[in-house]
XYZ file of C-alpha atoms in Angstrom:
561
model
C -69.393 106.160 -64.538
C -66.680 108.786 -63.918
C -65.290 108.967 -60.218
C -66.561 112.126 -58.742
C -64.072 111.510 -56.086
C -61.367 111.156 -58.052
C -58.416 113.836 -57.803
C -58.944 116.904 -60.340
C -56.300 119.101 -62.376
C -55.148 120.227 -58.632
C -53.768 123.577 -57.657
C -49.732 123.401 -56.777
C -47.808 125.330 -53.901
C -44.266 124.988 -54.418
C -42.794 126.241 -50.826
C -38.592 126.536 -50.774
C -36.734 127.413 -47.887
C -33.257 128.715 -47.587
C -30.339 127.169 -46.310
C -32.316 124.979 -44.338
C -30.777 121.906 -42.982
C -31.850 118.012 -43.061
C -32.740 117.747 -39.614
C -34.615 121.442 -38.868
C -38.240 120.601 -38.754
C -39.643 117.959 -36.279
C -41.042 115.710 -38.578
C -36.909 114.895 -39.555
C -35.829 114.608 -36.225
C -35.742 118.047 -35.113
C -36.418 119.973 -31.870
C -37.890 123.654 -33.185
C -41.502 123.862 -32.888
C -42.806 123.115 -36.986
C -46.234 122.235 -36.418
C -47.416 123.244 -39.856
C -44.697 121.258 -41.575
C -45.174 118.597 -39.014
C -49.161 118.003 -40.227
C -48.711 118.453 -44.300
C -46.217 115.181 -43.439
C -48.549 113.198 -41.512
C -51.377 113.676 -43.484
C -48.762 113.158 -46.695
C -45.598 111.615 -47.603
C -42.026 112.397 -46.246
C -39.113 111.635 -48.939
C -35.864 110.764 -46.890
C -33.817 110.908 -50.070
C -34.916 114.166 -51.933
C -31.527 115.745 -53.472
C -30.761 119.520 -54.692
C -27.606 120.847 -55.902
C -25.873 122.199 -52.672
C -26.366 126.040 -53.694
C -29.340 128.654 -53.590
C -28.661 129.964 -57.187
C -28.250 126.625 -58.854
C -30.622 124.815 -56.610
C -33.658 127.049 -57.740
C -32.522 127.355 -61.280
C -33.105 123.245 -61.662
C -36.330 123.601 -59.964
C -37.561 126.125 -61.429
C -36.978 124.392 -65.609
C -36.210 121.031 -65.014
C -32.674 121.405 -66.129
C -29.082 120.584 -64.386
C -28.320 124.391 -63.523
C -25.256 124.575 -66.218
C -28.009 123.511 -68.906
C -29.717 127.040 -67.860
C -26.754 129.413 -67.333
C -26.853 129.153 -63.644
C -24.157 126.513 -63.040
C -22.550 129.185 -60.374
C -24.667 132.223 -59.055
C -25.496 135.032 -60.855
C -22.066 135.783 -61.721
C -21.380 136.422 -65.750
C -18.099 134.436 -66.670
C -17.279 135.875 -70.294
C -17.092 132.648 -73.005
C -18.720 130.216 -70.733
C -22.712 129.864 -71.300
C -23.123 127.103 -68.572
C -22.017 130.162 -65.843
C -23.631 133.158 -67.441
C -25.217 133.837 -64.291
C -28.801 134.153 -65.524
C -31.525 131.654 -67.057
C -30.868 131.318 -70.782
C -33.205 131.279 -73.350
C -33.012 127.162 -73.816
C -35.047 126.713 -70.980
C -38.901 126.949 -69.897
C -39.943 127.885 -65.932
C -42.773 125.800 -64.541
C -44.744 128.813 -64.425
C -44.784 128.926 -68.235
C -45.077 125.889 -69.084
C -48.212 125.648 -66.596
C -49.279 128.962 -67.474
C -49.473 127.849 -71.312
C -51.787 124.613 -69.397
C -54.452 127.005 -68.458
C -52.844 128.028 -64.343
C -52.988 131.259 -63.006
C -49.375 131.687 -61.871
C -47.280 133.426 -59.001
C -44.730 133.937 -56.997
C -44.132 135.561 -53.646
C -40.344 136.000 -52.088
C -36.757 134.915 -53.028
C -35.818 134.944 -57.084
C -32.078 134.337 -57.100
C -31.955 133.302 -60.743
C -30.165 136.411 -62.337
C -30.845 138.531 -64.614
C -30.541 139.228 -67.765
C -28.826 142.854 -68.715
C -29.589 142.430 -72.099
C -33.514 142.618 -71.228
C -33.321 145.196 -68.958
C -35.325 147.840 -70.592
C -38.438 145.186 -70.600
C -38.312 144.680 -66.900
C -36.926 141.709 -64.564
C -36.893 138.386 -66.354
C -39.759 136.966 -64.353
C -41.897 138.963 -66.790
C -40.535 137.086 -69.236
C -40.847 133.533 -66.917
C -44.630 132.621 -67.202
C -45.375 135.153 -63.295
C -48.424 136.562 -63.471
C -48.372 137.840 -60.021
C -45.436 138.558 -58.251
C -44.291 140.479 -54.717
C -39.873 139.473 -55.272
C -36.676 140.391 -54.880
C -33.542 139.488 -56.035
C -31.369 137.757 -53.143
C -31.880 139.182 -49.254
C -30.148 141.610 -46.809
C -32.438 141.147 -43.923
C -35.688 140.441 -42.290
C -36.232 143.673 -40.636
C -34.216 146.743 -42.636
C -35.433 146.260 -46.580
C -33.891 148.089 -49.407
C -36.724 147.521 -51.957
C -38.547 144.735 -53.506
C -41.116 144.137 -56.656
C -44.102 144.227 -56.812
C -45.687 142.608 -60.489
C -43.834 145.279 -62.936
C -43.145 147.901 -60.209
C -40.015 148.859 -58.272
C -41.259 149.808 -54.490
C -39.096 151.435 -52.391
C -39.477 149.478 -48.355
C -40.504 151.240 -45.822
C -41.684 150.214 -41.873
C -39.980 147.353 -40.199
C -42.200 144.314 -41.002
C -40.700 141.461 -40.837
C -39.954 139.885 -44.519
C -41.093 135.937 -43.437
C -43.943 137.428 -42.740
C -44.330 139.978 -46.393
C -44.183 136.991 -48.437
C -46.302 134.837 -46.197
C -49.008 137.694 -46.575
C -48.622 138.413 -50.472
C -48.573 134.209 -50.655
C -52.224 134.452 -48.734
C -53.325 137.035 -51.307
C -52.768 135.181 -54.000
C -54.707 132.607 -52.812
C -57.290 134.403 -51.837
C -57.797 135.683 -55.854
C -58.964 132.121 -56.575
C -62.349 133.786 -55.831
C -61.462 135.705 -58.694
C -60.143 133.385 -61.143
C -61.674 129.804 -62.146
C -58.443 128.214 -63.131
C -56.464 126.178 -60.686
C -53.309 128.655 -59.845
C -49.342 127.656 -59.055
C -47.946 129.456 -56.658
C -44.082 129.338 -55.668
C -43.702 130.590 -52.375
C -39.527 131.531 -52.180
C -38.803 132.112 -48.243
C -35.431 133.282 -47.364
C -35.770 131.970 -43.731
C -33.747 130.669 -42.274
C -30.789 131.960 -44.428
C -28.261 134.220 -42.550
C -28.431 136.692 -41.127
C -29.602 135.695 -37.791
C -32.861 138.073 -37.214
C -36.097 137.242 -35.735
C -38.804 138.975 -33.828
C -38.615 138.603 -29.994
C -41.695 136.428 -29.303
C -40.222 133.611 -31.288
C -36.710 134.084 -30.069
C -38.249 133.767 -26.412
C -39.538 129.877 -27.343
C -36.315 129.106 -27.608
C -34.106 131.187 -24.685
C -32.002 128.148 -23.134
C -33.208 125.198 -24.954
C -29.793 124.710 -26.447
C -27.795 124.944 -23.115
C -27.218 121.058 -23.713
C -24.800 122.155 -26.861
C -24.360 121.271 -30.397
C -23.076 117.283 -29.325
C -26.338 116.205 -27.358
C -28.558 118.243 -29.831
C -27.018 116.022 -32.646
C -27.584 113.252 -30.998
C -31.232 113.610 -29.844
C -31.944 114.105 -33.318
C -29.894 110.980 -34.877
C -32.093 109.226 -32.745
C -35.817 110.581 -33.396
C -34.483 110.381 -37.025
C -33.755 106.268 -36.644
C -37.411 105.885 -34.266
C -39.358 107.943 -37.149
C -38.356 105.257 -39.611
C -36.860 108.485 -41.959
C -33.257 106.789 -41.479
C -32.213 103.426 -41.491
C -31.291 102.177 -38.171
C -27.679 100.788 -39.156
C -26.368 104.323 -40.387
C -24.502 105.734 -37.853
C -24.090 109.568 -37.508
C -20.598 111.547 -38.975
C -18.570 112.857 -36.360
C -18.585 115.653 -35.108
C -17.225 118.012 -37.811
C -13.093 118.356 -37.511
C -12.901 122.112 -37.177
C -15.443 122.087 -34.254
C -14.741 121.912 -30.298
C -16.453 119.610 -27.980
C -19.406 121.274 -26.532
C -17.534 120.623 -22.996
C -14.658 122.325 -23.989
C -16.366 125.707 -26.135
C -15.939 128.906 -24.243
C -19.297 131.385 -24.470
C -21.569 128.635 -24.183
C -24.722 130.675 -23.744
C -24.031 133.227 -26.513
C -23.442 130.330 -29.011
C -26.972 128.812 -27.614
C -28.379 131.808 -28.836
C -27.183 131.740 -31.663
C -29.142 128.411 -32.857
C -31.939 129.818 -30.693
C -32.385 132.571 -33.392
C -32.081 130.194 -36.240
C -34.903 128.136 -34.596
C -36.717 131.092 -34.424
C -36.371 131.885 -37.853
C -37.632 128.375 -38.868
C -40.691 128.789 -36.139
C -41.898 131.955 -37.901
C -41.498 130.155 -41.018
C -44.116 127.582 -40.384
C -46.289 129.909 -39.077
C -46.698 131.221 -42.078
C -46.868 128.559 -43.980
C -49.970 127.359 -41.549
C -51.602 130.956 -43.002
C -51.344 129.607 -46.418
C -52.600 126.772 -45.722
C -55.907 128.583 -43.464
C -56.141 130.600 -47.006
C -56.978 126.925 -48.804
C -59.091 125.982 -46.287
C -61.004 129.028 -45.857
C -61.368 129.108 -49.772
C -62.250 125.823 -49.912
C -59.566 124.580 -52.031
C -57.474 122.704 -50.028
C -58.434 119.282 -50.957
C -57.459 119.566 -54.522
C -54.110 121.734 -53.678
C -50.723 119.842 -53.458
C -48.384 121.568 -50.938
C -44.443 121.105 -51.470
C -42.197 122.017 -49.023
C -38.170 121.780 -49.670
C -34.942 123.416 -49.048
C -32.572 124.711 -51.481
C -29.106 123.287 -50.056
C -28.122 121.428 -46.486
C -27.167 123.794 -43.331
C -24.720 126.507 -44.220
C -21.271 126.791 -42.566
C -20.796 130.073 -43.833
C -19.063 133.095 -41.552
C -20.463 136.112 -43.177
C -18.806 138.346 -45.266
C -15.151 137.758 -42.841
C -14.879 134.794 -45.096
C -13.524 137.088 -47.630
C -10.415 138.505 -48.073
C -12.199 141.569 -48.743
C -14.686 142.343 -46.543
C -17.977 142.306 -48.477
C -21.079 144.496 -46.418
C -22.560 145.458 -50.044
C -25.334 142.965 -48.573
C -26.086 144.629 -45.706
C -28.013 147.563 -45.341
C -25.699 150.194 -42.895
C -28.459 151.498 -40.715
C -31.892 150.188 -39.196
C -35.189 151.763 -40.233
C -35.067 153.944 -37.363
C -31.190 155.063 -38.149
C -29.142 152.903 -35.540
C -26.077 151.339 -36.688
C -26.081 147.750 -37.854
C -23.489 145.716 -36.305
C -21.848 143.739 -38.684
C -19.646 140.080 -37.395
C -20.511 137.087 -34.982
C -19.185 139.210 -32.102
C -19.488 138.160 -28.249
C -20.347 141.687 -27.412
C -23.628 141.410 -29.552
C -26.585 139.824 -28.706
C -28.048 137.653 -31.583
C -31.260 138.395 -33.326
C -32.130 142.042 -33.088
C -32.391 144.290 -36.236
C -29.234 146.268 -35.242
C -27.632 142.773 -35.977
C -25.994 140.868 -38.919
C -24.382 137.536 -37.756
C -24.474 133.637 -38.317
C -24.889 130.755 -36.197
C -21.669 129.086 -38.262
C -20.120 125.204 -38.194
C -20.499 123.984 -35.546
C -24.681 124.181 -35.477
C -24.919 123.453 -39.382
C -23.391 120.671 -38.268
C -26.746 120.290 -35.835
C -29.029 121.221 -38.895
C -27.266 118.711 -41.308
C -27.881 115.747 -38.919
C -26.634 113.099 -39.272
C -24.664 113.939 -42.482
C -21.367 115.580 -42.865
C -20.419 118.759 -44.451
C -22.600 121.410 -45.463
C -24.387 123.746 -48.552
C -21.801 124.131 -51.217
C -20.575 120.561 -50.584
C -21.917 117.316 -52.465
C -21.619 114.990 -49.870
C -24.894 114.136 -48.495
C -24.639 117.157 -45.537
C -24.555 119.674 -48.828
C -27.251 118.146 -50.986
C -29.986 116.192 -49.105
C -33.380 118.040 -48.015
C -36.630 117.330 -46.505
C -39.574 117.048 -48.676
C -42.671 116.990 -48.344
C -45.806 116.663 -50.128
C -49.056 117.135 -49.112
C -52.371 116.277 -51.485
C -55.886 115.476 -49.425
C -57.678 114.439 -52.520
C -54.630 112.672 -53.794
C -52.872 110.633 -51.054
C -54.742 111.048 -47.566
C -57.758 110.240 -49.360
C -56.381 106.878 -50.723
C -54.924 105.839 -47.609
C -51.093 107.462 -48.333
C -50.931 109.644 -45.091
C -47.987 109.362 -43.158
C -45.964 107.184 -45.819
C -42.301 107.588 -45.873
C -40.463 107.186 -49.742
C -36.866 106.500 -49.614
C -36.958 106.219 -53.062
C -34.125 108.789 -54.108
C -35.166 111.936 -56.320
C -33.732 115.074 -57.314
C -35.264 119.052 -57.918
C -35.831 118.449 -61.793
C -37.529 115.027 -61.268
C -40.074 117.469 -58.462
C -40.535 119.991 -61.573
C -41.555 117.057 -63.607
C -43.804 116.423 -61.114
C -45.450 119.673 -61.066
C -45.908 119.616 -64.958
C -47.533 116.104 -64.979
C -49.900 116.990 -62.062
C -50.973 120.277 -63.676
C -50.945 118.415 -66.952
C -48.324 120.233 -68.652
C -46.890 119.591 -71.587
C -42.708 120.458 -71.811
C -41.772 121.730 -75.697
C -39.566 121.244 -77.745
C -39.621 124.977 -78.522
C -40.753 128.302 -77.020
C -41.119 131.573 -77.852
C -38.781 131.223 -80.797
C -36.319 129.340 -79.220
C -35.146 125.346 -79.139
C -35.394 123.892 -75.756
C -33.131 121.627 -73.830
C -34.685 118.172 -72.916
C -36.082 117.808 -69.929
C -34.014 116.277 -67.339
C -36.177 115.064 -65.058
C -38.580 112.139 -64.135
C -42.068 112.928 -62.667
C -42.334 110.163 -59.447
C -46.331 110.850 -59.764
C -46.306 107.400 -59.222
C -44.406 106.774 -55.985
C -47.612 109.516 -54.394
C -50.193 106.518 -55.792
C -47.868 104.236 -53.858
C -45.918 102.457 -56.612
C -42.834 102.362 -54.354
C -40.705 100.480 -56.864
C -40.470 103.275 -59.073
C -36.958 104.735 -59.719
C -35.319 107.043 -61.619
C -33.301 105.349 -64.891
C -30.760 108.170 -65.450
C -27.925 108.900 -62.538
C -28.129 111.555 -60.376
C -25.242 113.895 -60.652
C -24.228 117.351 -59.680
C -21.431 119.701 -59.657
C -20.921 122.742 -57.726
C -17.753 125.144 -57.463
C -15.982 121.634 -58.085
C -17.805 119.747 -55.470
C -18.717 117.053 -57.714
C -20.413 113.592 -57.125
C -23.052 110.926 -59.184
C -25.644 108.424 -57.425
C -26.315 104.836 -59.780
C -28.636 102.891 -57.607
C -27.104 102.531 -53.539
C -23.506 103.556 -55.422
C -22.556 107.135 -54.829
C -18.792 108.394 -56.149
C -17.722 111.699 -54.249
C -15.257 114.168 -54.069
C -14.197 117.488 -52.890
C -12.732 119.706 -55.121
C -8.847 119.097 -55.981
C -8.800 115.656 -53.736
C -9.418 112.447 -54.969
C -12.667 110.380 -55.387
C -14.322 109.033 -52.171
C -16.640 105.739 -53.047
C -19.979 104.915 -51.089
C -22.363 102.605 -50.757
C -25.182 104.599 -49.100
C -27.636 101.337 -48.828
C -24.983 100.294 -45.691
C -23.388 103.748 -45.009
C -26.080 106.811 -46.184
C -23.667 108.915 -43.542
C -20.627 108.346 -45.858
C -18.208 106.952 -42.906
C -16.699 103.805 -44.725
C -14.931 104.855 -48.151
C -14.874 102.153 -50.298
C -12.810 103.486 -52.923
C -9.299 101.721 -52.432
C -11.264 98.049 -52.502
C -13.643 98.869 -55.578
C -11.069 100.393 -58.322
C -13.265 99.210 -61.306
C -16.597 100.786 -59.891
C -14.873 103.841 -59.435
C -13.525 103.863 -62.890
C -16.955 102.891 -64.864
C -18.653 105.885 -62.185
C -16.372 107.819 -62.870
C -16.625 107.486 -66.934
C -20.563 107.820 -66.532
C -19.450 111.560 -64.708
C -17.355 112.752 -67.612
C -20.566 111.710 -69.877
C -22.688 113.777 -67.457
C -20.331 116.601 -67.238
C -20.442 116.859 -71.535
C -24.127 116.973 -71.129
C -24.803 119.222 -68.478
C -22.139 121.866 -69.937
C -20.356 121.311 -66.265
C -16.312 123.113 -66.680
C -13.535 122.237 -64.337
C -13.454 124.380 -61.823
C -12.774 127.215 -61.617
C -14.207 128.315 -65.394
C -12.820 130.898 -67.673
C -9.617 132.705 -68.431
C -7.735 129.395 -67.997
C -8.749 128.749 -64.303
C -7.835 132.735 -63.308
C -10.831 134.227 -63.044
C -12.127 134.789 -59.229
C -15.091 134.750 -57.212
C -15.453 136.141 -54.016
C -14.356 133.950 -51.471
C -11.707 132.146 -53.595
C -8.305 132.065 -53.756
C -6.153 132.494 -57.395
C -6.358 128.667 -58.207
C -10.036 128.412 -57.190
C -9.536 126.560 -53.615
C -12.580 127.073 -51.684
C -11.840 129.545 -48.816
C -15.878 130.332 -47.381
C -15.694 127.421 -44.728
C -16.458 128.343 -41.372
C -14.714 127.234 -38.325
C -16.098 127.595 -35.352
C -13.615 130.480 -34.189
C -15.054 133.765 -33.387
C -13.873 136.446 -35.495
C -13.834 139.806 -34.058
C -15.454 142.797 -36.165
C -13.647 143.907 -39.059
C -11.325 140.859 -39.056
C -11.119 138.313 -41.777
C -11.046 135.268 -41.610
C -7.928 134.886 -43.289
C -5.938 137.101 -40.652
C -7.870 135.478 -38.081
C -6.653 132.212 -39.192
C -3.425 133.989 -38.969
C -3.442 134.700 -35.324
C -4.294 130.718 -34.407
């Protein structure tokens, strides 16, 4: 007789926040209030070793198809290098979305927030390329330039100019809750990819969240590190033998940083960001209950690249506010710069909270987003399926099996019983890259992936074979690892273990030809430039830790040290 019990086609809520680090939510260690978060990974199963690909654009570009993000045209951000398809800035036509390939499976299918995958100018006169992605319903936007003073934002096919001052976690939240709530209206199961930019800079949050945290950080970056090294070990998410990186090079002591209570507020905001963030994620998840579909829904929850080190547009020789919107709804000025004279958080505001407390977010890994060393490219995840692992005695597991954002989008497609083509609309598609780990949720915890992991960003590069990771920054040499004793990357192994680097190293180059990776920087012989990057393509966005006052950059404040 068929189990009656047994888990259905479910519905799939793929949640993705923004420059969130390792260590944010308490259920990894961390000391902001994530209740929400904190029960989905009780009553499911944490992954200690989930990997993206260190960048926003790239990192949802691989979720979203299944692809490394070169395979797509997103190997960068949505920046068109002429004669190089792997960095056209937009997804290509050799690639299918989730949402299509489960909307061709029978799902109704939306999305609510961040898009950040390009688009194509070719297609313009047909709309935004989510049209053309397998969306049904849609509230978007293209990147973010605030939570409180909006430019405009899409809703299904129409263009709506923002107005009032509501704060953007909670727009998407609400549009997320709506589409629920049209399961009343609809019999199929639905996918819905909910695209937060919280708690991505700048540093804005509403006042009764900010308040939580007034003062908790007066103990500094160092202890805060600490304290969460340790929950991280006593949680059973980290292995007790790997110690935590330093204390990142470019960063002070905490007993010898001047301003102490103006840089506590600084990660206060940030924690308030990620509070407001899982309050709205515990509305989506009322929605399910209170439609009575939240046994058979599966609830994701990742983040698109580790903490971000990032100083705001004075990382760039030339000054770059075309992000920010000049005035607040109600026409004050907004005050642009991590300056000592500003308080952090209001709307009037546009600011970061910089090294030295990604360096907090990232714990206990070093560097940050951009980076492929573990502080870059290691997120939280968590998944959350009543019918499908509390039910059958999963709750509360922890997988340290290692996966990676296209083996998640297999994932998806086998739950929702998807099939990937070979073709689509015309067009021949790239193989899937991925491996669904359906079986690691039914507790097969032997299960690994059989191709390397690998990634490449603005010549970050780096490839995982079993506990052997190979590592480098871009332009210095390769940095060896073996992340079953040292997961915090403290003991390079590279000088002692020549051959291992050699045969990694070879597997790379293979994975490089594949993927359609370029050395860095691509195009025009290595002299084309992004923003933030000097003529030879050396990385020049890194924060830190000074204070820069308004209108400097960081370059002339570098200058005066």
């Amino acid at each position: 007789m068929p189990d009656d019990n047994a888990p259905k086609r479910p519905n799939i809520i793929l949640i993705l926040a923004d420059d969130m680090g390792y260590s944010d939510l308490g259920c990894y260690g961390g000391e902001i209030s994530t209740p929400n978060l904190d029960r989905l990974a009780n009553e499911g199963i944490r992954f200690s070793q989930m990997y993206n690909t260190a960048r926003c654009c790239p990192s949802r570009a691989s979720l979203l198809t299944g692809l490394n993000p070169h395979q797509t045209g997103v190997g960068h951000m949505g920046n068109n290098i002429e004669g190089e398809p792997s960095y056209q800035g937009y997804l290509n036509n050799r690639c299918v979305t989730i949402a299509e390939v489960l909307r061709d499976a029978g799902y109704r299918t939306g999305i609510s927030g961040k898009w950040h995958c390009g688009s194509d100018p070719e297609r313009a006169d047909e709309g935004h390329p989510q049209l053309q992605r397998g969306f049904e319903q849609m509230f978007w936007f293209e990147g973010g330039n605030g939570y409180f003073n909006h430019s405009r934002f899409f809703i299904d096919r129409i263009a709506v100019e923002a107005s009032g001052t509501d704060y953007l976690t909670d727009m998407i939240t609400d549009h997320a809750v709506r589409m629920v709530d049209d399961v009343q209206n609809d019999d199929r199961p639905f996918f819905l990819h909910v695209a937060y930019t919280s708690p991505h800079w700048p540093l804005q949050a509403l006042e009764e969240n900010i308040e939580n945290y007034r003062g908790k950080y007066s103990d500094g970056w160092d202890a805060t590190r600490t304290a969460r090294h340790e929950r991280l070990k006593a949680s059973g998410v980290l292995d007790d033998k790997w110690e935590i990186s330093p204390r990142d090079e470019t960063v002070a002591a905490w007993e010898d940083a001047t301003h102490k209570e103006w840089e506590g507020m600084r990660m206060a905001v940030y924690s308030a960001q990620v509070e407001r963030m899982d309050q709205g994620i515990g509305k989506i998840c009322d929605a399910l209950k209170a439609n009575d579909v939240e046994r058979d829904t599966v609830v994701i929850f990742l983040s698109d690249n580790g903490g971000c080190a990032e100083f705001l547009c004075e990382d760039r020789d030339n000054m770059d506010e075309s992000r920010v919107v000049p005035l607040t709804r109600d026409g004050r000025e907004v005050r642009v710069g991590n300056s000592l004279d500003i308080t952090p958080g209001g709307d009037d505001t546009y600011m970061s909270y910089d090294t030295q407390w990604a360096n907090v977010s990232n714990t206990p890994f070093k560097r940050f987003k951009r980076w492929t060393h573990e502080g870059g490219i290691a997120t939280p995840l968590i998944i959350n399926w009543p019918a499908g692992i509390s039910e059958r005695g999963r709750a509360g597991k922890i997988s340290h099996t290692p996966v990676q954002l296209m083996d998640l989008n297999a994932l998806c497609i086998d739950l929702g019983g998807g099939e990937y083509p070979m073709e689509f609309r015309g067009h021949e598609i790239t193989p899937h890259e991925g491996e669904s780990f359906r079986e690691v949720l039914e507790g097969n915890e032997s299960w690994s992936k059989q191709r390397p992991l690998a990634w490449e960003h603005e010549g970050n590069q780096a490839i995982r074979v079993g506990g052997w990771k190979l590592v480098r920054e871009h332009g210095k040499p390769w940095e060896l690892y073996n992340l079953e004793q040292d997961r915090t990357e403290l003991n390079n192994l590279a000088g002692g273990e020549s051959d291992r680097v050699s045969e990694l190293a070879s597997l790379y180059a293979e994975w490089m030809q594949r993927a359609g990776a370029v050395d860095w920087p691509p195009g025009a012989g290595g002299s084309w430039q992004f923003p933030g990057l000097n003529i030879n393509g050396t990385f020049q966005m890194r924060g830190h830790g000074h204070i820069i006052p308004r209108g400097f950059t960081r370059a002339a404040a570098n200058a005066r040290d």
